XYZ file of N, CA and C in Angstrom:
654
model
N -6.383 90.406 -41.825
C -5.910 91.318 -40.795
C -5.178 90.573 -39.697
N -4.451 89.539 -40.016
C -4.120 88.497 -39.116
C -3.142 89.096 -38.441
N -2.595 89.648 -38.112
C -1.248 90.267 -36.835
C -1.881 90.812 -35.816
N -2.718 92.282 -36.784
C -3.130 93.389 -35.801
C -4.214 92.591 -35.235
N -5.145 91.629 -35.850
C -6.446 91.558 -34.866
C -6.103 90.092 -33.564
N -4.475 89.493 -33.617
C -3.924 88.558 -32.943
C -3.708 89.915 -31.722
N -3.039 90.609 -31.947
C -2.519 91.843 -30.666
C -3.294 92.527 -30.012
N -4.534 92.771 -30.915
C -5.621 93.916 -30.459
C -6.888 93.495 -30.188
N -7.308 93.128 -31.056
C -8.514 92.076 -30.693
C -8.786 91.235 -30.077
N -7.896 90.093 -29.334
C -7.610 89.399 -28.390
C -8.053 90.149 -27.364
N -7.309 91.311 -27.111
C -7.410 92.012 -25.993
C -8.643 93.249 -25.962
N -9.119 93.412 -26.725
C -10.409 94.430 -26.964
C -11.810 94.481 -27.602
N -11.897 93.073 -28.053
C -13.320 92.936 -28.427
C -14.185 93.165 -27.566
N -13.773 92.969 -26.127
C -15.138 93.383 -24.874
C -14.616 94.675 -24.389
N -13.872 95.492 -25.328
C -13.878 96.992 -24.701
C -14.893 98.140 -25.067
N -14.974 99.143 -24.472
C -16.609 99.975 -25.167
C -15.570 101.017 -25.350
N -16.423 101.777 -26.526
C -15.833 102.914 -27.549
C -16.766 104.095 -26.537
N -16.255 104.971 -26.100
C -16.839 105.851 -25.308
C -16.427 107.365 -26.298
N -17.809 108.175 -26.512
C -17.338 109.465 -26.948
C -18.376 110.438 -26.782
N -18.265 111.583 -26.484
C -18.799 112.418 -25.939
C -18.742 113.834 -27.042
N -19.465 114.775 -27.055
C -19.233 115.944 -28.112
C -18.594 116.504 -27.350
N -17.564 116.819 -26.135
C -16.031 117.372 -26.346
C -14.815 116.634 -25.992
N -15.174 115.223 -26.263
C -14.119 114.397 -26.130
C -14.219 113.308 -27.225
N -12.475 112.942 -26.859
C -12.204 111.983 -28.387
C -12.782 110.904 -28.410
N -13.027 109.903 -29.145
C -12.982 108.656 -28.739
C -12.143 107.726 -28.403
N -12.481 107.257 -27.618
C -11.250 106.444 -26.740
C -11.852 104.804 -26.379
N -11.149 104.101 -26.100
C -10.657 102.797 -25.795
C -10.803 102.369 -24.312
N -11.314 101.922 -23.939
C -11.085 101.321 -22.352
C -11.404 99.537 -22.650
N -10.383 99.194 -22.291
C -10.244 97.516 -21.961
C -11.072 97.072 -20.774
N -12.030 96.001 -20.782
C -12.515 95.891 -19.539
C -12.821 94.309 -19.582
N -11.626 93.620 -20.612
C -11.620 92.260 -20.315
C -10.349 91.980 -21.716
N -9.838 90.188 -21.385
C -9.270 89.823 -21.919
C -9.116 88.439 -22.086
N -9.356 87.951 -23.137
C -9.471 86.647 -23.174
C -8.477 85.865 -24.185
N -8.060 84.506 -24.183
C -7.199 83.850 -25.642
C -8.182 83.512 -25.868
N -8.186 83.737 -27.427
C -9.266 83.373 -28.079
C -8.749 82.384 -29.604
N -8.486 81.323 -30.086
C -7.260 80.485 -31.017
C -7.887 81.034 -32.207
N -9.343 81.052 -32.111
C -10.288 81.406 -33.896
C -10.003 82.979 -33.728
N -9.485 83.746 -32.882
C -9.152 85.167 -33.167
C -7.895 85.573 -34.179
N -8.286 85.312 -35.262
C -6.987 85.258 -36.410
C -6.990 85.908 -37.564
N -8.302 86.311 -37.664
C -8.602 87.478 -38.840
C -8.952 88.440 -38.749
N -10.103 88.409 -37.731
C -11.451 89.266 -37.374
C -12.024 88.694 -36.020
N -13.307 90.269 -35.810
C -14.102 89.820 -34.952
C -15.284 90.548 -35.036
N -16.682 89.819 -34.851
C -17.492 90.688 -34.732
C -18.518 90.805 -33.444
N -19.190 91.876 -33.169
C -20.156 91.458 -31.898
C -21.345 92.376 -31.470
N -22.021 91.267 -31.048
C -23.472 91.963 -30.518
C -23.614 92.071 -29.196
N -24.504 92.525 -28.471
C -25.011 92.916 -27.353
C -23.726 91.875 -26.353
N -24.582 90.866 -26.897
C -23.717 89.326 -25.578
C -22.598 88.998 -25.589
N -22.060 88.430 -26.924
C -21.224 87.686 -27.643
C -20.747 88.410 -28.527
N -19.228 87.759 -28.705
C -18.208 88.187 -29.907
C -17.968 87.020 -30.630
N -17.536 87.235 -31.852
C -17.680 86.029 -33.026
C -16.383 86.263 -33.436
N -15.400 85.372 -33.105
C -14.231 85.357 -33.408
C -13.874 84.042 -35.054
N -13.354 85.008 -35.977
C -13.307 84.477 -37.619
C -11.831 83.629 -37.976
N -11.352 82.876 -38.231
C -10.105 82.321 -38.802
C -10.531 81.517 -40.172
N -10.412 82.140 -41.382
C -10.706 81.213 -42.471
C -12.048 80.897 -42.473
N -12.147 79.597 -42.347
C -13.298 78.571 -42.361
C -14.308 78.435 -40.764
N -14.015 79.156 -40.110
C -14.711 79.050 -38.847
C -14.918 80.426 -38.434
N -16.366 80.374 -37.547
C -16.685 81.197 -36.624
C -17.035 80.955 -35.679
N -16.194 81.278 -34.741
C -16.566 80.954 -32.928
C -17.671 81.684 -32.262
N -18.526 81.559 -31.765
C -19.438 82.585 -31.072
C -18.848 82.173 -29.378
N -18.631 83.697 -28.950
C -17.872 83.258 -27.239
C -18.970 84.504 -26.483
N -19.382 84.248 -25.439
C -19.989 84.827 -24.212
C -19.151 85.952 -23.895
N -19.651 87.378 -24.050
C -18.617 88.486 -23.572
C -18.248 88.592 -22.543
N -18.954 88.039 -21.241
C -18.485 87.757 -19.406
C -17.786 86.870 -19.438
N -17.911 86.281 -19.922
C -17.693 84.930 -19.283
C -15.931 84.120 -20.219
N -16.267 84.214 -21.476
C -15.400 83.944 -22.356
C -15.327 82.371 -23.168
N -16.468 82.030 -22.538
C -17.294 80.251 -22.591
C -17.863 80.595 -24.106
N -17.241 79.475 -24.964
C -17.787 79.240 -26.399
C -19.083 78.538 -26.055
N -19.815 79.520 -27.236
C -21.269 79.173 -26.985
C -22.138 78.470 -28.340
N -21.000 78.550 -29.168
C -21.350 77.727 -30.490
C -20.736 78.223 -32.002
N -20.649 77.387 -32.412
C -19.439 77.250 -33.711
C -19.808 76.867 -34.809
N -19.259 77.415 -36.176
C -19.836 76.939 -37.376
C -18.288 76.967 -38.363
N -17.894 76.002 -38.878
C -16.728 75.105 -39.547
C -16.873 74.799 -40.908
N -16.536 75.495 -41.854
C -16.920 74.814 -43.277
C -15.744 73.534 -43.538
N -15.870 73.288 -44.310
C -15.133 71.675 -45.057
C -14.253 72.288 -45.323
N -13.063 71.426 -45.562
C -11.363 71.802 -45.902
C -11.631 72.244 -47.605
N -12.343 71.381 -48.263
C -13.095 71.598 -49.692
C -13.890 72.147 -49.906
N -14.519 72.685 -48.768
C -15.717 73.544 -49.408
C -15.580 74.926 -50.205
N -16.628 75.530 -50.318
C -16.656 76.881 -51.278
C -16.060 77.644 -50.583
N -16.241 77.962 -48.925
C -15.928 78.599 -48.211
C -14.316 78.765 -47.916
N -13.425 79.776 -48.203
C -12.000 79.479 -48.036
C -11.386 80.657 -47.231
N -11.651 81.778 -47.297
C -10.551 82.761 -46.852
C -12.309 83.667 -46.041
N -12.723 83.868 -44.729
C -13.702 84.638 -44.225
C -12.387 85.401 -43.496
N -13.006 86.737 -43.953
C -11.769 87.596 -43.125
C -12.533 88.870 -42.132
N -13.589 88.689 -41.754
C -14.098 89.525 -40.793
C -15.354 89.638 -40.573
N -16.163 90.208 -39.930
C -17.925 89.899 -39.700
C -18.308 91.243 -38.788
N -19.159 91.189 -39.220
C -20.252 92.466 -38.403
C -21.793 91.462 -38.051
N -22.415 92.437 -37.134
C -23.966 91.696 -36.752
C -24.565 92.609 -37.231
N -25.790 92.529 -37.440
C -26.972 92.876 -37.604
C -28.328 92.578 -37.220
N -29.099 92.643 -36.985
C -30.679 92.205 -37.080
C -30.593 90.545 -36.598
N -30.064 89.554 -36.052
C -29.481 88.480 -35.109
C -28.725 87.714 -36.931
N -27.946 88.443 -37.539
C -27.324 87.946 -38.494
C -25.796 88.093 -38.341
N -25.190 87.720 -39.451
C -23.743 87.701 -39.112
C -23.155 87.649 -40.569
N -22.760 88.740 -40.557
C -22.063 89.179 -42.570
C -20.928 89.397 -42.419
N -20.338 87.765 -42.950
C -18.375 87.781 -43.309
C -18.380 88.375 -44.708
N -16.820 89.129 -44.741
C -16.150 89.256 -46.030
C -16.073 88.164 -45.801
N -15.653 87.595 -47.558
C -14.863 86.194 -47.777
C -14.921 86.539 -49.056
N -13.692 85.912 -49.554
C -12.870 86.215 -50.744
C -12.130 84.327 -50.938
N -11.574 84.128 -51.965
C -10.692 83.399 -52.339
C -9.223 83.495 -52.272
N -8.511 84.247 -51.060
C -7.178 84.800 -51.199
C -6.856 83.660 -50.438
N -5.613 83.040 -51.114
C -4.560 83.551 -52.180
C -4.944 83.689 -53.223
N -5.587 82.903 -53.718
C -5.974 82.314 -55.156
C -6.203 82.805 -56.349
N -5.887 82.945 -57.743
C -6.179 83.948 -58.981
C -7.409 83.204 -60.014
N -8.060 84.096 -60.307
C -8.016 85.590 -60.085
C -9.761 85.647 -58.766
N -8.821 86.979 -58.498
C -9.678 86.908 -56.935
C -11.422 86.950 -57.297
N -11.964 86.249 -56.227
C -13.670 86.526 -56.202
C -13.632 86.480 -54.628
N -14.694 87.375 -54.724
C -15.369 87.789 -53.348
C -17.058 87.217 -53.182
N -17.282 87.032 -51.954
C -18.802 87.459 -51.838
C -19.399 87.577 -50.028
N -20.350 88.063 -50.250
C -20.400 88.375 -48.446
C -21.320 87.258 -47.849
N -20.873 86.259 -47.115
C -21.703 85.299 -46.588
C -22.009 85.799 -45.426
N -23.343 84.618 -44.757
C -24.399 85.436 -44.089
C -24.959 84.174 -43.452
N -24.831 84.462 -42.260
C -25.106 83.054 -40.611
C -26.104 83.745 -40.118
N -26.855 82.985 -39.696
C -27.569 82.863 -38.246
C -26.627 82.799 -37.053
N -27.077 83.744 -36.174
C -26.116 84.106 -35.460
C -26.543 83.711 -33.701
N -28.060 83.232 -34.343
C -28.474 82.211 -32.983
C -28.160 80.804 -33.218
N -27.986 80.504 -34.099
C -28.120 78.616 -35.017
C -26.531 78.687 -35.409
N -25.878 79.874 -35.495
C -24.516 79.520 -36.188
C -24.420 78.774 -37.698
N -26.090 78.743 -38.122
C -26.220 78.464 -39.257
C -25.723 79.130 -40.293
N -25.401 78.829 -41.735
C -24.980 78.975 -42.966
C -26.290 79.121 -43.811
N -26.449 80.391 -43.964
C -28.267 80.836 -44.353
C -28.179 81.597 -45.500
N -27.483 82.076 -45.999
C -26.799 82.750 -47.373
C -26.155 83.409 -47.546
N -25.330 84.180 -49.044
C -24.085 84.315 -49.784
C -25.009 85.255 -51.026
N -24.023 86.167 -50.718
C -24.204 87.005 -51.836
C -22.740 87.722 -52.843
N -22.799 87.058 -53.710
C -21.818 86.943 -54.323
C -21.637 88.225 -55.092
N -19.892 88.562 -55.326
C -19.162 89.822 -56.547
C -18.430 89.375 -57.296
N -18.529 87.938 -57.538
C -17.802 87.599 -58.296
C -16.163 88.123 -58.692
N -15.769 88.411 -60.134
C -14.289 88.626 -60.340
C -14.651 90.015 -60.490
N -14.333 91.144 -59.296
C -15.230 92.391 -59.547
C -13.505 93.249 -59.374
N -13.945 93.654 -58.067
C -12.970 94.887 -57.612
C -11.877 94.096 -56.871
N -11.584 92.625 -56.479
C -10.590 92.345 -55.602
C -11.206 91.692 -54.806
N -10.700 91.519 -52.491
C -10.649 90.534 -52.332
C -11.242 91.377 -51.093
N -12.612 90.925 -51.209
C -13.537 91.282 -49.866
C -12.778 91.321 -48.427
N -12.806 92.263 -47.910
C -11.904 91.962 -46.477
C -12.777 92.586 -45.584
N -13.787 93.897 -45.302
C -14.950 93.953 -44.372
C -16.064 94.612 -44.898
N -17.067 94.399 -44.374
C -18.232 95.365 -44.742
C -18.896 95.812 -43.219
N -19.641 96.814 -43.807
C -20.297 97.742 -42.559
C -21.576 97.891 -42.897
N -22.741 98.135 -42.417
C -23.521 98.954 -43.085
C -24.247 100.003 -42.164
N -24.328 101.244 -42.895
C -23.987 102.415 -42.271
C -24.664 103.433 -42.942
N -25.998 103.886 -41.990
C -27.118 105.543 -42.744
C -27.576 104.631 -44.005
N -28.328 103.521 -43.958
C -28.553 103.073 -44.941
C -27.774 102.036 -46.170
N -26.603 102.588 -45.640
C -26.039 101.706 -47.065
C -25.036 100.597 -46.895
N -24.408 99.824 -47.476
C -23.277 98.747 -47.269
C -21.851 99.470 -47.174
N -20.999 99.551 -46.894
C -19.779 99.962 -46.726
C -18.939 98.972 -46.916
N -18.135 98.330 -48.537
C -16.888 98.043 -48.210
C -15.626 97.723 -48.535
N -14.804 97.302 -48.336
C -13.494 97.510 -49.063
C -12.775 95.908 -49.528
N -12.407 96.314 -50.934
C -12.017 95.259 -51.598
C -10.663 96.018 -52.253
N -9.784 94.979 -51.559
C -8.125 94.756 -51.288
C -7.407 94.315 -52.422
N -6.376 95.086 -52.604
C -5.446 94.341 -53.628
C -3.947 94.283 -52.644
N -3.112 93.707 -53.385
C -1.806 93.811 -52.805
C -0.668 93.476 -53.717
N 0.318 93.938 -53.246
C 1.683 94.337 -53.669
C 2.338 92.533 -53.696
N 1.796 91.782 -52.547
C 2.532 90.791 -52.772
C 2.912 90.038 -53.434
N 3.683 88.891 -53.931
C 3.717 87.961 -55.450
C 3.078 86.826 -55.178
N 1.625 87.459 -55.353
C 0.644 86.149 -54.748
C 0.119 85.778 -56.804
N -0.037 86.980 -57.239
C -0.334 86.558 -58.446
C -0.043 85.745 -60.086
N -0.260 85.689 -61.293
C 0.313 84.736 -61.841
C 1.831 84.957 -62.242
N 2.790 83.874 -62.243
C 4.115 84.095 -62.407
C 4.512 85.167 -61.225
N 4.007 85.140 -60.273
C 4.272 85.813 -58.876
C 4.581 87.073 -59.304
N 3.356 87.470 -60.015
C 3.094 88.973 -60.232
C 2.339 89.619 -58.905
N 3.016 91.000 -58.533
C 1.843 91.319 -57.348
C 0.215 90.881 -57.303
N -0.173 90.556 -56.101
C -1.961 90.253 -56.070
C -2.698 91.185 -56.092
N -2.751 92.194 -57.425
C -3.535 92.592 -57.752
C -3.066 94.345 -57.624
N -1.979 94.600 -56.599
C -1.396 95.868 -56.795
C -2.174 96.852 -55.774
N -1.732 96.868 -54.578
C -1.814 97.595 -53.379
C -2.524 98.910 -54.195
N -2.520 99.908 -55.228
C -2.749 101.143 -55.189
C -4.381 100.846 -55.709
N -4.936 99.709 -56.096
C -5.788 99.111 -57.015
C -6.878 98.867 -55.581
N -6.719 98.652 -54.320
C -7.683 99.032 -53.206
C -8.770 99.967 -53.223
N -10.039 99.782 -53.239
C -11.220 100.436 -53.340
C -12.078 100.155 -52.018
N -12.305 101.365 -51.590
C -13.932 101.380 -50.557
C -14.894 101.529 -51.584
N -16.129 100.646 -51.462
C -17.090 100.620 -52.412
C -18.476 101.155 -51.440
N -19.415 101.860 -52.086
C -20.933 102.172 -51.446
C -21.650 101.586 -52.011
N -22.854 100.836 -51.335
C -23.448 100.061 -52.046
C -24.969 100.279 -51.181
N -25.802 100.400 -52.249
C -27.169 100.349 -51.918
C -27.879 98.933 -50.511
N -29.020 98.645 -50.276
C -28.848 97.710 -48.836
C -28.993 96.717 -49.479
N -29.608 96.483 -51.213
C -29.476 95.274 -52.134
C -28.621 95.527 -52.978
N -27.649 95.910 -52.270
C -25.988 95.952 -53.261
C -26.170 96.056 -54.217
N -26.802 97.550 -54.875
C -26.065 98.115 -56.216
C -24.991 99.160 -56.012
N -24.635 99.312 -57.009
C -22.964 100.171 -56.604
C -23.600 101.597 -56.517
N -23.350 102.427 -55.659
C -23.184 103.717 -55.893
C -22.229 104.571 -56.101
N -21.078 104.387 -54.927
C -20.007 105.307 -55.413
C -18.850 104.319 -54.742
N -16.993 104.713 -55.558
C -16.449 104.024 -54.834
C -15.470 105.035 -54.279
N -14.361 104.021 -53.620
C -13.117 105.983 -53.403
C -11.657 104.538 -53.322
N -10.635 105.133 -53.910
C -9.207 104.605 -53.467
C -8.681 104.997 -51.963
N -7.688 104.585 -51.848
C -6.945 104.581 -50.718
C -5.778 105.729 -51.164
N -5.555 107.187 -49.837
C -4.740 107.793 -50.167
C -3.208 107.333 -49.859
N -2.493 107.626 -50.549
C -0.710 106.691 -50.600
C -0.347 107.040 -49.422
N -0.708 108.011 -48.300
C -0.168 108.075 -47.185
C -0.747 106.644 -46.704
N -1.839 106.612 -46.787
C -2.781 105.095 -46.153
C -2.081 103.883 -46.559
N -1.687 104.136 -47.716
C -1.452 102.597 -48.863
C -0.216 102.506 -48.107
N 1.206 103.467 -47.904
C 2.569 103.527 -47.348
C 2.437 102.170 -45.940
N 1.244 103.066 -45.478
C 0.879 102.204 -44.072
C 1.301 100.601 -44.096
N 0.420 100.567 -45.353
C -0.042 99.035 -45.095
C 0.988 97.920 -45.727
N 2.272 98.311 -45.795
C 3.183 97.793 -46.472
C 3.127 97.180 -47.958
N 3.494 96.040 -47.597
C 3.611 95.017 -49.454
C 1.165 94.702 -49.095
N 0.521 94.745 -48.140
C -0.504 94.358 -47.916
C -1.368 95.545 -48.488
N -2.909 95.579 -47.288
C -3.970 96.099 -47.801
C -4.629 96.835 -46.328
N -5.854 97.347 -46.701
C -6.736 97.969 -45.933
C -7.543 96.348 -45.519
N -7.226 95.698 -44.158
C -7.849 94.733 -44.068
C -9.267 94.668 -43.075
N -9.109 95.897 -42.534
C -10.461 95.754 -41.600
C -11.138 97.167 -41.216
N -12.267 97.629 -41.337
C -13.144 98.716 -41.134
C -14.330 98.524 -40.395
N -14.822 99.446 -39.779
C -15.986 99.942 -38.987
C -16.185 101.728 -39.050
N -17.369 101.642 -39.135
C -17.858 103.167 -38.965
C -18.507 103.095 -37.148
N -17.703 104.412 -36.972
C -18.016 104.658 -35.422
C -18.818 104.891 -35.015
N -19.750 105.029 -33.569
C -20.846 105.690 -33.428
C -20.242 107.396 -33.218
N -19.202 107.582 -33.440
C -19.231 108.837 -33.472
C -18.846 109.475 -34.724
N -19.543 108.920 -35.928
C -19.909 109.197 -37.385
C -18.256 109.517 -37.886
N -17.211 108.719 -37.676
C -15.897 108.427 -38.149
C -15.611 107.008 -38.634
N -14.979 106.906 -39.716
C -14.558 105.464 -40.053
C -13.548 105.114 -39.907
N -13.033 104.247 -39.068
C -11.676 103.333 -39.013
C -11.505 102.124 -39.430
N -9.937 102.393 -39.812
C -9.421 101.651 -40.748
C -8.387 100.748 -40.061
N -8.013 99.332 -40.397
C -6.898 98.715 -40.189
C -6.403 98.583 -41.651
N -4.990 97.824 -41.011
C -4.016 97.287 -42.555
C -4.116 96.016 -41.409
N -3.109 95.147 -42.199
C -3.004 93.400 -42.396
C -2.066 93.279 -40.931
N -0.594 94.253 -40.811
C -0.123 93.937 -39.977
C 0.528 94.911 -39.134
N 0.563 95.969 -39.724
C 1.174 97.394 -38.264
C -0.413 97.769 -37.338
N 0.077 97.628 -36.075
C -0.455 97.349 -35.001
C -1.481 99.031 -34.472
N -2.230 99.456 -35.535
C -2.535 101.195 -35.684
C -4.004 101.065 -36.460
N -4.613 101.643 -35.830
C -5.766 102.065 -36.262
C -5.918 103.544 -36.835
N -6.416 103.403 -38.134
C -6.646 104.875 -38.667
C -8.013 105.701 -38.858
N -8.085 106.995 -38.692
C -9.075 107.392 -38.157
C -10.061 108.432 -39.362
């Protein structure tokens, strides 16, 4: 999600989602920080926001904007493409996928989010495509695995074919329940790319990003 979450996220990870039963939900900015690991994703709890680029996760102080601790995999390691994070229970669950790379594998790794530790990985192997966020939401996992139009694949065949995008449901020990495609008005959105970043709202709506038009969908 590297454009939109450079423009938006920079500027709104410390904003609060305000909604009311006769009003919309809306946006209020009430800080702004540069943040350099803000390049994919972001996720956050009560205090702190966890800003994702690849191989790193920054943990930064929401007042203040003071990095409060960091976790860096190896240029070689397993770890290659983390493209977004949610909290939980004092945990921290990246997509991460192998993109560019053929043929795609995913799996959802999983920090300590007081230690910034590397505490486990739960792998999908060569399944549906290329993990880009999860949620979990009324019980269950929420998430979407990306294909794309681009000539990332072999003999610079598209990576995997933009219409080939799936939201997946998944039990809280990830068995599959149900999945759904992306409608072509959505897919149009997201150019030669994908559906790169999701959250379910507290006002029981799910939004959607793509990779690089600067729009949240609702």
């Amino acid at each position: 999600m590297t454009r939109f979450i450079q423009a938006l996220c920079a500027a709104f990870f410390v904003a609060g989602l305000s909604t009311s039963a006769s009003a919309a939900s809306r946006l209020e900015q009430i800080g702004e920080f540069a943040i350099p690991e803000a390049y994919q994703g972001v996720g956050v709890d009560d205090r702190y926001f966890y800003a994702v680029h690849n191989r790193i996760i920054a943990k930064y102080d929401k007042k203040t904007g003071k990095l409060a601790g960091k976790w860096e995999g190896p240029k070689d390691g397993p770890i290659i493409h983390l493209d977004s994070a949610m909290l939980m229970d004092g945990k921290i669950y990246a997509a991460h996928s192998n993109y560019p790379e053929w043929p795609m594998t995913s799996s959802l790794e999983i920090f300590d989010a007081a230690s910034m530790k590397h505490i486990g990985t739960h792998s999908f192997g060569i399944n549906w495509g290329s993990l880009t966020w999860a949620d979990f939401y009324n019980g269950h996992w929420w998430m979407t695995f990306a294909n794309y139009d681009v000539p990332y694949g072999p003999n610079k065949t598209p990576y995997g074919h933009k219409l080939a995008t799936q939201m997946i449901k998944l039990t809280a020990d990830f068995r599959f329940v149900e999945a759904w495609v992306m409608p072509k008005v959505l897919l149009d959105k997201f150019e030669r790319m994908s559906n790169s970043g999701g959250s379910w709202g507290p006002d029981g709506y799910l939004y959607l990003t793509g990779h690089d038009p600067a729009e949240v969908y609702k």
